[in-house]
mmCIF file with all atom_site columns, C-alpha atoms in Angstrom:
data_model
loop_
_atom_site.group_PDB
_atom_site.id
_atom_site.type_symbol
_atom_site.label_atom_id
_atom_site.label_alt_id
_atom_site.label_comp_id
_atom_site.label_asym_id
_atom_site.label_entity_id
_atom_site.label_seq_id
_atom_site.pdbx_PDB_ins_code
_atom_site.Cartn_x
_atom_site.Cartn_y
_atom_site.Cartn_z
_atom_site.occupancy
_atom_site.B_iso_or_equiv
_atom_site.pdbx_formal_charge
_atom_site.auth_seq_id
_atom_site.auth_comp_id
_atom_site.auth_asym_id
_atom_site.auth_atom_id
_atom_site.pdbx_PDB_model_num
ATOM 1   C CA . UNK A 1 1   ? 1.681   -19.967 39.538 1.00 70.00 ? 1   UNK A CA 1
ATOM 2   C CA . UNK A 1 2   ? -1.147  -19.438 42.002 1.00 72.00 ? 2   UNK A CA 1
ATOM 3   C CA . UNK A 1 3   ? -0.576  -17.757 45.347 1.00 74.00 ? 3   UNK A CA 1
ATOM 4   C CA . UNK A 1 4   ? 0.968   -20.213 47.814 1.00 71.00 ? 4   UNK A CA 1
ATOM 5   C CA . UNK A 1 5   ? -1.048  -18.960 50.775 1.00 69.00 ? 5   UNK A CA 1
ATOM 6   C CA . UNK A 1 6   ? -4.639  -20.033 50.014 1.00 66.00 ? 6   UNK A CA 1
ATOM 7   C CA . UNK A 1 7   ? -6.018  -18.493 53.220 1.00 70.00 ? 7   UNK A CA 1
ATOM 8   C CA . UNK A 1 8   ? -9.022  -16.252 52.628 1.00 67.00 ? 8   UNK A CA 1
ATOM 9   C CA . UNK A 1 9   ? -8.374  -13.219 54.858 1.00 67.00 ? 9   UNK A CA 1
ATOM 10  C CA . UNK A 1 10  ? -11.324 -11.111 53.659 1.00 66.00 ? 10  UNK A CA 1
ATOM 11  C CA . UNK A 1 11  ? -14.858 -12.149 52.720 1.00 61.00 ? 11  UNK A CA 1
ATOM 12  C CA . UNK A 1 12  ? -14.765 -10.400 49.333 1.00 65.00 ? 12  UNK A CA 1
ATOM 13  C CA . UNK A 1 13  ? -11.148 -11.182 48.394 1.00 70.00 ? 13  UNK A CA 1
ATOM 14  C CA . UNK A 1 14  ? -10.058 -14.546 47.024 1.00 73.00 ? 14  UNK A CA 1
ATOM 15  C CA . UNK A 1 15  ? -6.401  -15.695 46.944 1.00 78.00 ? 15  UNK A CA 1
ATOM 16  C CA . UNK A 1 16  ? -4.752  -15.210 43.556 1.00 82.00 ? 16  UNK A CA 1
ATOM 17  C CA . UNK A 1 17  ? -5.395  -18.093 41.182 1.00 82.00 ? 17  UNK A CA 1
ATOM 18  C CA . UNK A 1 18  ? -2.977  -19.401 38.575 1.00 88.00 ? 18  UNK A CA 1
ATOM 19  C CA . UNK A 1 19  ? -2.869  -17.026 35.614 1.00 92.00 ? 19  UNK A CA 1
ATOM 20  C CA . UNK A 1 20  ? -0.981  -16.412 32.390 1.00 93.00 ? 20  UNK A CA 1
ATOM 21  C CA . UNK A 1 21  ? 0.492   -13.360 30.686 1.00 95.00 ? 21  UNK A CA 1
ATOM 22  C CA . UNK A 1 22  ? -1.781  -11.893 28.001 1.00 95.00 ? 22  UNK A CA 1
ATOM 23  C CA . UNK A 1 23  ? -1.828  -9.093  25.440 1.00 95.00 ? 23  UNK A CA 1
ATOM 24  C CA . UNK A 1 24  ? -4.788  -6.745  25.951 1.00 93.00 ? 24  UNK A CA 1
ATOM 25  C CA . UNK A 1 25  ? -5.366  -4.356  23.012 1.00 91.00 ? 25  UNK A CA 1
ATOM 26  C CA . UNK A 1 26  ? -7.679  -1.347  23.172 1.00 85.00 ? 26  UNK A CA 1
ATOM 27  C CA . UNK A 1 27  ? -11.260 -2.006  22.116 1.00 83.00 ? 27  UNK A CA 1
ATOM 28  C CA . UNK A 1 28  ? -11.046 0.229   19.018 1.00 79.00 ? 28  UNK A CA 1
ATOM 29  C CA . UNK A 1 29  ? -8.040  -1.778  17.791 1.00 77.00 ? 29  UNK A CA 1
ATOM 30  C CA . UNK A 1 30  ? -9.929  -5.028  18.267 1.00 79.00 ? 30  UNK A CA 1
ATOM 31  C CA . UNK A 1 31  ? -12.811 -3.848  16.100 1.00 76.00 ? 31  UNK A CA 1
ATOM 32  C CA . UNK A 1 32  ? -10.812 -2.236  13.299 1.00 77.00 ? 32  UNK A CA 1
ATOM 33  C CA . UNK A 1 33  ? -7.418  -3.947  13.002 1.00 80.00 ? 33  UNK A CA 1
ATOM 34  C CA . UNK A 1 34  ? -6.648  -7.208  11.196 1.00 84.00 ? 34  UNK A CA 1
ATOM 35  C CA . UNK A 1 35  ? -3.856  -7.996  13.661 1.00 88.00 ? 35  UNK A CA 1
ATOM 36  C CA . UNK A 1 36  ? -2.583  -6.872  17.068 1.00 90.00 ? 36  UNK A CA 1
ATOM 37  C CA . UNK A 1 37  ? -1.147  -3.343  16.888 1.00 88.00 ? 37  UNK A CA 1
ATOM 38  C CA . UNK A 1 38  ? 1.024   -1.660  19.520 1.00 81.00 ? 38  UNK A CA 1
ATOM 39  C CA . UNK A 1 39  ? 0.995   -0.266  22.011 1.00 91.00 ? 39  UNK A CA 1
ATOM 40  C CA . UNK A 1 40  ? -1.094  -2.845  23.883 1.00 93.00 ? 40  UNK A CA 1
ATOM 41  C CA . UNK A 1 41  ? -1.628  -3.309  27.599 1.00 94.00 ? 41  UNK A CA 1
ATOM 42  C CA . UNK A 1 42  ? -0.495  -6.421  29.464 1.00 96.00 ? 42  UNK A CA 1
ATOM 43  C CA . UNK A 1 43  ? -2.668  -8.363  31.900 1.00 96.00 ? 43  UNK A CA 1
ATOM 44  C CA . UNK A 1 44  ? -2.689  -11.768 33.612 1.00 96.00 ? 44  UNK A CA 1
ATOM 45  C CA . UNK A 1 45  ? -5.709  -13.919 32.765 1.00 94.00 ? 45  UNK A CA 1
ATOM 46  C CA . UNK A 1 46  ? -7.067  -16.799 34.854 1.00 92.00 ? 46  UNK A CA 1
ATOM 47  C CA . UNK A 1 47  ? -8.079  -18.517 31.611 1.00 90.00 ? 47  UNK A CA 1
ATOM 48  C CA . UNK A 1 48  ? -5.127  -20.880 31.125 1.00 88.00 ? 48  UNK A CA 1
ATOM 49  C CA . UNK A 1 49  ? -6.037  -22.030 27.608 1.00 87.00 ? 49  UNK A CA 1
ATOM 50  C CA . UNK A 1 50  ? -3.403  -21.209 24.983 1.00 87.00 ? 50  UNK A CA 1
ATOM 51  C CA . UNK A 1 51  ? -4.547  -18.583 22.465 1.00 89.00 ? 51  UNK A CA 1
ATOM 52  C CA . UNK A 1 52  ? -3.280  -15.676 20.366 1.00 90.00 ? 52  UNK A CA 1
ATOM 53  C CA . UNK A 1 53  ? -3.171  -13.359 23.388 1.00 92.00 ? 53  UNK A CA 1
ATOM 54  C CA . UNK A 1 54  ? -1.114  -15.722 25.549 1.00 92.00 ? 54  UNK A CA 1
ATOM 55  C CA . UNK A 1 55  ? 1.308   -17.309 23.047 1.00 92.00 ? 55  UNK A CA 1
ATOM 56  C CA . UNK A 1 56  ? 4.763   -15.748 22.727 1.00 94.00 ? 56  UNK A CA 1
ATOM 57  C CA . UNK A 1 57  ? 8.088   -16.263 20.982 1.00 93.00 ? 57  UNK A CA 1
ATOM 58  C CA . UNK A 1 58  ? 11.504  -15.747 22.593 1.00 94.00 ? 58  UNK A CA 1
ATOM 59  C CA . UNK A 1 59  ? 13.993  -14.247 20.110 1.00 93.00 ? 59  UNK A CA 1
ATOM 60  C CA . UNK A 1 60  ? 17.646  -13.249 20.318 1.00 91.00 ? 60  UNK A CA 1
ATOM 61  C CA . UNK A 1 61  ? 18.332  -9.510  20.485 1.00 90.00 ? 61  UNK A CA 1
ATOM 62  C CA . UNK A 1 62  ? 21.384  -9.648  18.202 1.00 84.00 ? 62  UNK A CA 1
ATOM 63  C CA . UNK A 1 63  ? 20.881  -12.812 16.163 1.00 79.00 ? 63  UNK A CA 1
ATOM 64  C CA . UNK A 1 64  ? 23.703  -14.638 17.959 1.00 79.00 ? 64  UNK A CA 1
ATOM 65  C CA . UNK A 1 65  ? 21.358  -17.440 19.024 1.00 79.00 ? 65  UNK A CA 1
ATOM 66  C CA . UNK A 1 66  ? 20.311  -19.981 16.429 1.00 78.00 ? 66  UNK A CA 1
ATOM 67  C CA . UNK A 1 67  ? 16.682  -21.057 16.148 1.00 79.00 ? 67  UNK A CA 1
ATOM 68  C CA . UNK A 1 68  ? 16.075  -23.922 18.561 1.00 80.00 ? 68  UNK A CA 1
ATOM 69  C CA . UNK A 1 69  ? 19.117  -23.148 20.721 1.00 88.00 ? 69  UNK A CA 1
ATOM 70  C CA . UNK A 1 70  ? 18.186  -23.299 24.432 1.00 90.00 ? 70  UNK A CA 1
ATOM 71  C CA . UNK A 1 71  ? 17.666  -20.099 26.388 1.00 93.00 ? 71  UNK A CA 1
ATOM 72  C CA . UNK A 1 72  ? 20.113  -19.761 29.287 1.00 94.00 ? 72  UNK A CA 1
ATOM 73  C CA . UNK A 1 73  ? 19.876  -17.914 32.583 1.00 96.00 ? 73  UNK A CA 1
ATOM 74  C CA . UNK A 1 74  ? 21.158  -14.374 32.061 1.00 95.00 ? 74  UNK A CA 1
ATOM 75  C CA . UNK A 1 75  ? 20.731  -14.368 28.256 1.00 94.00 ? 75  UNK A CA 1
ATOM 76  C CA . UNK A 1 76  ? 19.109  -11.202 26.899 1.00 95.00 ? 76  UNK A CA 1
ATOM 77  C CA . UNK A 1 77  ? 16.053  -11.760 24.704 1.00 96.00 ? 77  UNK A CA 1
ATOM 78  C CA . UNK A 1 78  ? 12.920  -10.190 23.251 1.00 96.00 ? 78  UNK A CA 1
ATOM 79  C CA . UNK A 1 79  ? 9.541   -11.576 24.288 1.00 96.00 ? 79  UNK A CA 1
ATOM 80  C CA . UNK A 1 80  ? 7.354   -11.228 21.190 1.00 95.00 ? 80  UNK A CA 1
ATOM 81  C CA . UNK A 1 81  ? 3.825   -11.995 20.136 1.00 95.00 ? 81  UNK A CA 1
ATOM 82  C CA . UNK A 1 82  ? 3.260   -14.306 17.173 1.00 92.00 ? 82  UNK A CA 1
ATOM 83  C CA . UNK A 1 83  ? 3.653   -13.205 13.547 1.00 91.00 ? 83  UNK A CA 1
ATOM 84  C CA . UNK A 1 84  ? 0.743   -12.330 11.247 1.00 89.00 ? 84  UNK A CA 1
ATOM 85  C CA . UNK A 1 85  ? -2.372  -11.848 13.425 1.00 89.00 ? 85  UNK A CA 1
ATOM 86  C CA . UNK A 1 86  ? -0.148  -11.577 16.506 1.00 89.00 ? 86  UNK A CA 1
ATOM 87  C CA . UNK A 1 87  ? 1.502   -8.449  15.112 1.00 90.00 ? 87  UNK A CA 1
ATOM 88  C CA . UNK A 1 88  ? 5.052   -9.411  16.184 1.00 94.00 ? 88  UNK A CA 1
ATOM 89  C CA . UNK A 1 89  ? 4.969   -6.986  19.141 1.00 95.00 ? 89  UNK A CA 1
ATOM 90  C CA . UNK A 1 90  ? 7.710   -6.645  21.773 1.00 97.00 ? 90  UNK A CA 1
ATOM 91  C CA . UNK A 1 91  ? 7.253   -6.676  25.553 1.00 97.00 ? 91  UNK A CA 1
ATOM 92  C CA . UNK A 1 92  ? 8.525   -3.321  26.825 1.00 96.00 ? 92  UNK A CA 1
ATOM 93  C CA . UNK A 1 93  ? 8.861   -1.355  30.048 1.00 96.00 ? 93  UNK A CA 1
ATOM 94  C CA . UNK A 1 94  ? 10.253  1.988   31.190 1.00 93.00 ? 94  UNK A CA 1
ATOM 95  C CA . UNK A 1 95  ? 10.793  3.724   34.514 1.00 93.00 ? 95  UNK A CA 1
ATOM 96  C CA . UNK A 1 96  ? 7.596   4.944   36.154 1.00 91.00 ? 96  UNK A CA 1
ATOM 97  C CA . UNK A 1 97  ? 6.889   8.677   36.047 1.00 90.00 ? 97  UNK A CA 1
ATOM 98  C CA . UNK A 1 98  ? 3.937   10.834  37.052 1.00 88.00 ? 98  UNK A CA 1
ATOM 99  C CA . UNK A 1 99  ? 2.673   10.759  33.463 1.00 88.00 ? 99  UNK A CA 1
ATOM 100 C CA . UNK A 1 100 ? 3.555   7.157   32.540 1.00 90.00 ? 100 UNK A CA 1
ATOM 101 C CA . UNK A 1 101 ? 2.886   4.322   34.964 1.00 92.00 ? 101 UNK A CA 1
ATOM 102 C CA . UNK A 1 102 ? 0.559   1.371   35.524 1.00 92.00 ? 102 UNK A CA 1
ATOM 103 C CA . UNK A 1 103 ? -3.071  2.510   35.643 1.00 90.00 ? 103 UNK A CA 1
ATOM 104 C CA . UNK A 1 104 ? -4.035  1.204   39.087 1.00 93.00 ? 104 UNK A CA 1
ATOM 105 C CA . UNK A 1 105 ? -0.925  0.109   40.988 1.00 93.00 ? 105 UNK A CA 1
ATOM 106 C CA . UNK A 1 106 ? 1.092   3.164   39.816 1.00 94.00 ? 106 UNK A CA 1
ATOM 107 C CA . UNK A 1 107 ? 4.113   0.902   39.419 1.00 95.00 ? 107 UNK A CA 1
ATOM 108 C CA . UNK A 1 108 ? 6.344   0.619   36.356 1.00 96.00 ? 108 UNK A CA 1
ATOM 109 C CA . UNK A 1 109 ? 4.163   0.136   33.281 1.00 95.00 ? 109 UNK A CA 1
ATOM 110 C CA . UNK A 1 110 ? 4.468   -2.868  30.960 1.00 96.00 ? 110 UNK A CA 1
ATOM 111 C CA . UNK A 1 111 ? 3.234   -2.755  27.353 1.00 96.00 ? 111 UNK A CA 1
ATOM 112 C CA . UNK A 1 112 ? 3.673   -4.465  23.999 1.00 96.00 ? 112 UNK A CA 1
ATOM 113 C CA . UNK A 1 113 ? 5.169   -2.137  21.367 1.00 95.00 ? 113 UNK A CA 1
ATOM 114 C CA . UNK A 1 114 ? 5.855   -2.377  17.637 1.00 94.00 ? 114 UNK A CA 1
ATOM 115 C CA . UNK A 1 115 ? 9.606   -1.685  17.559 1.00 94.00 ? 115 UNK A CA 1
ATOM 116 C CA . UNK A 1 116 ? 12.492  -3.213  19.572 1.00 95.00 ? 116 UNK A CA 1
ATOM 117 C CA . UNK A 1 117 ? 14.749  -1.008  21.690 1.00 94.00 ? 117 UNK A CA 1
ATOM 118 C CA . UNK A 1 118 ? 16.811  -1.140  24.874 1.00 95.00 ? 118 UNK A CA 1
ATOM 119 C CA . UNK A 1 119 ? 13.494  -1.028  26.755 1.00 96.00 ? 119 UNK A CA 1
ATOM 120 C CA . UNK A 1 120 ? 12.399  -4.371  25.248 1.00 97.00 ? 120 UNK A CA 1
ATOM 121 C CA . UNK A 1 121 ? 15.378  -6.405  26.523 1.00 97.00 ? 121 UNK A CA 1
ATOM 122 C CA . UNK A 1 122 ? 14.648  -9.064  29.166 1.00 97.00 ? 122 UNK A CA 1
ATOM 123 C CA . UNK A 1 123 ? 16.461  -11.944 30.849 1.00 97.00 ? 123 UNK A CA 1
ATOM 124 C CA . UNK A 1 124 ? 15.574  -14.988 32.962 1.00 97.00 ? 124 UNK A CA 1
ATOM 125 C CA . UNK A 1 125 ? 16.913  -15.189 36.531 1.00 97.00 ? 125 UNK A CA 1
ATOM 126 C CA . UNK A 1 126 ? 16.748  -18.100 38.948 1.00 96.00 ? 126 UNK A CA 1
ATOM 127 C CA . UNK A 1 127 ? 14.010  -17.560 41.525 1.00 95.00 ? 127 UNK A CA 1
ATOM 128 C CA . UNK A 1 128 ? 16.339  -18.439 44.444 1.00 94.00 ? 128 UNK A CA 1
ATOM 129 C CA . UNK A 1 129 ? 18.735  -15.493 45.022 1.00 93.00 ? 129 UNK A CA 1
ATOM 130 C CA . UNK A 1 130 ? 21.233  -17.763 46.790 1.00 93.00 ? 130 UNK A CA 1
ATOM 131 C CA . UNK A 1 131 ? 21.526  -19.965 43.683 1.00 93.00 ? 131 UNK A CA 1
ATOM 132 C CA . UNK A 1 132 ? 21.376  -17.207 41.067 1.00 94.00 ? 132 UNK A CA 1
ATOM 133 C CA . UNK A 1 133 ? 25.101  -16.916 40.335 1.00 94.00 ? 133 UNK A CA 1
ATOM 134 C CA . UNK A 1 134 ? 25.544  -20.701 40.162 1.00 95.00 ? 134 UNK A CA 1
ATOM 135 C CA . UNK A 1 135 ? 22.795  -20.994 37.539 1.00 95.00 ? 135 UNK A CA 1
ATOM 136 C CA . UNK A 1 136 ? 24.166  -18.235 35.284 1.00 94.00 ? 136 UNK A CA 1
ATOM 137 C CA . UNK A 1 137 ? 24.649  -19.676 31.789 1.00 93.00 ? 137 UNK A CA 1
ATOM 138 C CA . UNK A 1 138 ? 22.711  -22.897 32.467 1.00 95.00 ? 138 UNK A CA 1
ATOM 139 C CA . UNK A 1 139 ? 19.768  -23.681 30.130 1.00 94.00 ? 139 UNK A CA 1
ATOM 140 C CA . UNK A 1 140 ? 16.382  -22.610 31.496 1.00 95.00 ? 140 UNK A CA 1
ATOM 141 C CA . UNK A 1 141 ? 14.077  -25.633 31.938 1.00 92.00 ? 141 UNK A CA 1
ATOM 142 C CA . UNK A 1 142 ? 10.505  -25.399 30.685 1.00 89.00 ? 142 UNK A CA 1
ATOM 143 C CA . UNK A 1 143 ? 7.665   -25.349 33.224 1.00 89.00 ? 143 UNK A CA 1
ATOM 144 C CA . UNK A 1 144 ? 9.945   -24.292 36.098 1.00 92.00 ? 144 UNK A CA 1
ATOM 145 C CA . UNK A 1 145 ? 9.567   -21.212 38.303 1.00 94.00 ? 145 UNK A CA 1
ATOM 146 C CA . UNK A 1 146 ? 11.792  -18.293 37.258 1.00 96.00 ? 146 UNK A CA 1
ATOM 147 C CA . UNK A 1 147 ? 11.970  -14.490 37.267 1.00 97.00 ? 147 UNK A CA 1
ATOM 148 C CA . UNK A 1 148 ? 11.560  -12.364 34.124 1.00 98.00 ? 148 UNK A CA 1
ATOM 149 C CA . UNK A 1 149 ? 13.901  -9.440  34.710 1.00 98.00 ? 149 UNK A CA 1
ATOM 150 C CA . UNK A 1 150 ? 13.955  -6.143  32.775 1.00 97.00 ? 150 UNK A CA 1
ATOM 151 C CA . UNK A 1 151 ? 17.571  -5.328  31.906 1.00 96.00 ? 151 UNK A CA 1
ATOM 152 C CA . UNK A 1 152 ? 17.211  -1.539  31.713 1.00 95.00 ? 152 UNK A CA 1
ATOM 153 C CA . UNK A 1 153 ? 15.530  -1.029  35.111 1.00 95.00 ? 153 UNK A CA 1
ATOM 154 C CA . UNK A 1 154 ? 16.544  -4.314  36.815 1.00 96.00 ? 154 UNK A CA 1
ATOM 155 C CA . UNK A 1 155 ? 12.949  -4.829  37.964 1.00 97.00 ? 155 UNK A CA 1
ATOM 156 C CA . UNK A 1 156 ? 11.046  -8.097  37.672 1.00 97.00 ? 156 UNK A CA 1
ATOM 157 C CA . UNK A 1 157 ? 7.743   -8.714  35.933 1.00 97.00 ? 157 UNK A CA 1
ATOM 158 C CA . UNK A 1 158 ? 4.972   -8.871  38.550 1.00 96.00 ? 158 UNK A CA 1
ATOM 159 C CA . UNK A 1 159 ? 1.292   -9.786  38.789 1.00 96.00 ? 159 UNK A CA 1
ATOM 160 C CA . UNK A 1 160 ? -0.547  -7.078  40.737 1.00 95.00 ? 160 UNK A CA 1
ATOM 161 C CA . UNK A 1 161 ? -2.913  -9.382  42.620 1.00 91.00 ? 161 UNK A CA 1
ATOM 162 C CA . UNK A 1 162 ? -4.649  -6.481  44.400 1.00 91.00 ? 162 UNK A CA 1
ATOM 163 C CA . UNK A 1 163 ? -5.594  -4.682  41.185 1.00 93.00 ? 163 UNK A CA 1
ATOM 164 C CA . UNK A 1 164 ? -8.059  -6.150  38.696 1.00 93.00 ? 164 UNK A CA 1
ATOM 165 C CA . UNK A 1 165 ? -8.804  -4.655  35.273 1.00 92.00 ? 165 UNK A CA 1
ATOM 166 C CA . UNK A 1 166 ? -11.893 -5.245  33.135 1.00 93.00 ? 166 UNK A CA 1
ATOM 167 C CA . UNK A 1 167 ? -10.728 -5.981  29.598 1.00 91.00 ? 167 UNK A CA 1
ATOM 168 C CA . UNK A 1 168 ? -12.509 -5.328  26.267 1.00 89.00 ? 168 UNK A CA 1
ATOM 169 C CA . UNK A 1 169 ? -13.185 -9.090  26.146 1.00 88.00 ? 169 UNK A CA 1
ATOM 170 C CA . UNK A 1 170 ? -15.500 -8.829  29.163 1.00 87.00 ? 170 UNK A CA 1
ATOM 171 C CA . UNK A 1 171 ? -13.111 -10.576 31.553 1.00 90.00 ? 171 UNK A CA 1
ATOM 172 C CA . UNK A 1 172 ? -11.540 -9.353  34.777 1.00 92.00 ? 172 UNK A CA 1
ATOM 173 C CA . UNK A 1 173 ? -7.781  -9.853  34.759 1.00 94.00 ? 173 UNK A CA 1
ATOM 174 C CA . UNK A 1 174 ? -4.888  -8.924  37.034 1.00 95.00 ? 174 UNK A CA 1
ATOM 175 C CA . UNK A 1 175 ? -2.816  -5.875  36.198 1.00 96.00 ? 175 UNK A CA 1
ATOM 176 C CA . UNK A 1 176 ? 0.821   -6.616  35.283 1.00 97.00 ? 176 UNK A CA 1
ATOM 177 C CA . UNK A 1 177 ? 3.676   -4.283  36.222 1.00 97.00 ? 177 UNK A CA 1
ATOM 178 C CA . UNK A 1 178 ? 7.460   -4.357  36.377 1.00 97.00 ? 178 UNK A CA 1
ATOM 179 C CA . UNK A 1 179 ? 8.297   -4.170  40.073 1.00 97.00 ? 179 UNK A CA 1
ATOM 180 C CA . UNK A 1 180 ? 10.384  -6.376  42.361 1.00 96.00 ? 180 UNK A CA 1
ATOM 181 C CA . UNK A 1 181 ? 8.526   -7.383  45.529 1.00 96.00 ? 181 UNK A CA 1
ATOM 182 C CA . UNK A 1 182 ? 10.878  -8.654  48.250 1.00 94.00 ? 182 UNK A CA 1
ATOM 183 C CA . UNK A 1 183 ? 10.037  -10.526 51.435 1.00 91.00 ? 183 UNK A CA 1
ATOM 184 C CA . UNK A 1 184 ? 11.790  -10.219 54.808 1.00 91.00 ? 184 UNK A CA 1
ATOM 185 C CA . UNK A 1 185 ? 14.611  -12.480 53.550 1.00 90.00 ? 185 UNK A CA 1
ATOM 186 C CA . UNK A 1 186 ? 15.297  -10.266 50.518 1.00 91.00 ? 186 UNK A CA 1
ATOM 187 C CA . UNK A 1 187 ? 13.903  -12.916 48.175 1.00 92.00 ? 187 UNK A CA 1
ATOM 188 C CA . UNK A 1 188 ? 11.329  -12.206 45.476 1.00 95.00 ? 188 UNK A CA 1
ATOM 189 C CA . UNK A 1 189 ? 7.717   -12.893 46.429 1.00 94.00 ? 189 UNK A CA 1
ATOM 190 C CA . UNK A 1 190 ? 5.515   -15.263 44.447 1.00 93.00 ? 190 UNK A CA 1
ATOM 191 C CA . UNK A 1 191 ? 3.913   -12.388 42.497 1.00 95.00 ? 191 UNK A CA 1
ATOM 192 C CA . UNK A 1 192 ? 7.259   -12.202 40.659 1.00 96.00 ? 192 UNK A CA 1
ATOM 193 C CA . UNK A 1 193 ? 7.318   -15.928 39.872 1.00 96.00 ? 193 UNK A CA 1
ATOM 194 C CA . UNK A 1 194 ? 6.607   -16.979 36.291 1.00 96.00 ? 194 UNK A CA 1
ATOM 195 C CA . UNK A 1 195 ? 6.866   -20.159 34.243 1.00 93.00 ? 195 UNK A CA 1
ATOM 196 C CA . UNK A 1 196 ? 7.748   -20.535 30.577 1.00 92.00 ? 196 UNK A CA 1
ATOM 197 C CA . UNK A 1 197 ? 5.085   -23.095 29.704 1.00 87.00 ? 197 UNK A CA 1
ATOM 198 C CA . UNK A 1 198 ? 5.795   -25.641 26.993 1.00 81.00 ? 198 UNK A CA 1
ATOM 199 C CA . UNK A 1 199 ? 4.422   -29.099 26.264 1.00 73.00 ? 199 UNK A CA 1
ATOM 200 C CA . UNK A 1 200 ? 7.075   -31.618 27.348 1.00 69.00 ? 200 UNK A CA 1
ATOM 201 C CA . UNK A 1 201 ? 6.625   -35.418 27.151 1.00 67.00 ? 201 UNK A CA 1
ATOM 202 C CA . UNK A 1 202 ? 6.233   -36.865 30.646 1.00 68.00 ? 202 UNK A CA 1
ATOM 203 C CA . UNK A 1 203 ? 6.160   -33.474 32.372 1.00 69.00 ? 203 UNK A CA 1
ATOM 204 C CA . UNK A 1 204 ? 3.732   -33.193 35.304 1.00 71.00 ? 204 UNK A CA 1
ATOM 205 C CA . UNK A 1 205 ? 3.023   -29.476 34.821 1.00 65.00 ? 205 UNK A CA 1
ATOM 206 C CA . UNK A 1 206 ? 2.231   -29.283 31.100 1.00 65.00 ? 206 UNK A CA 1
ATOM 207 C CA . UNK A 1 207 ? 2.590   -32.662 29.331 1.00 69.00 ? 207 UNK A CA 1
ATOM 208 C CA . UNK A 1 208 ? 2.174   -33.147 25.599 1.00 65.00 ? 208 UNK A CA 1
ATOM 209 C CA . UNK A 1 209 ? -1.390  -34.236 24.826 1.00 60.00 ? 209 UNK A CA 1
ATOM 210 C CA . UNK A 1 210 ? -1.781  -37.696 23.321 1.00 50.00 ? 210 UNK A CA 1
#
């Protein structure tokens, strides 16, 4: 979602617009490879059209979930790119070190990798910390605000609105890290808020096209 506060505090700085999670491969891999190959960077693009870079599949980490079974708050899952040209890559993160961290924000780095591991396990949490325990085990609705939490480090996926990266596609996109930003009430800020977008009949956010 876009930044709630639309006030323009500086002449050369616009409030964060709505954006979506995207795979950003290196330029040499774009030119040579027939499909996406890991590791790839992760950015947030203001282009909200669905494409290969922004389409993902949620899969069970142990096969206990059947295909089509609803994802529930607290369930562990892999967030993967599509098969074939998508490369079937896994969203991954690891604790930030001096040698391995996000390029500009220096926070915990997020990448797409080729093989699953304990660093590719994620879960959905309710965005309201006061309601989080009550929602544990309840199916996650599509097109609703939620947190994407990394199990290993217990940090949330975040859009670094103050750091913009120029991609090999010629676009400027927000850097994405794994860092929990809290406000004065110990609640996650809107840079940690994400939506799992899916076409739903009658939905106001992302309805199915006629």
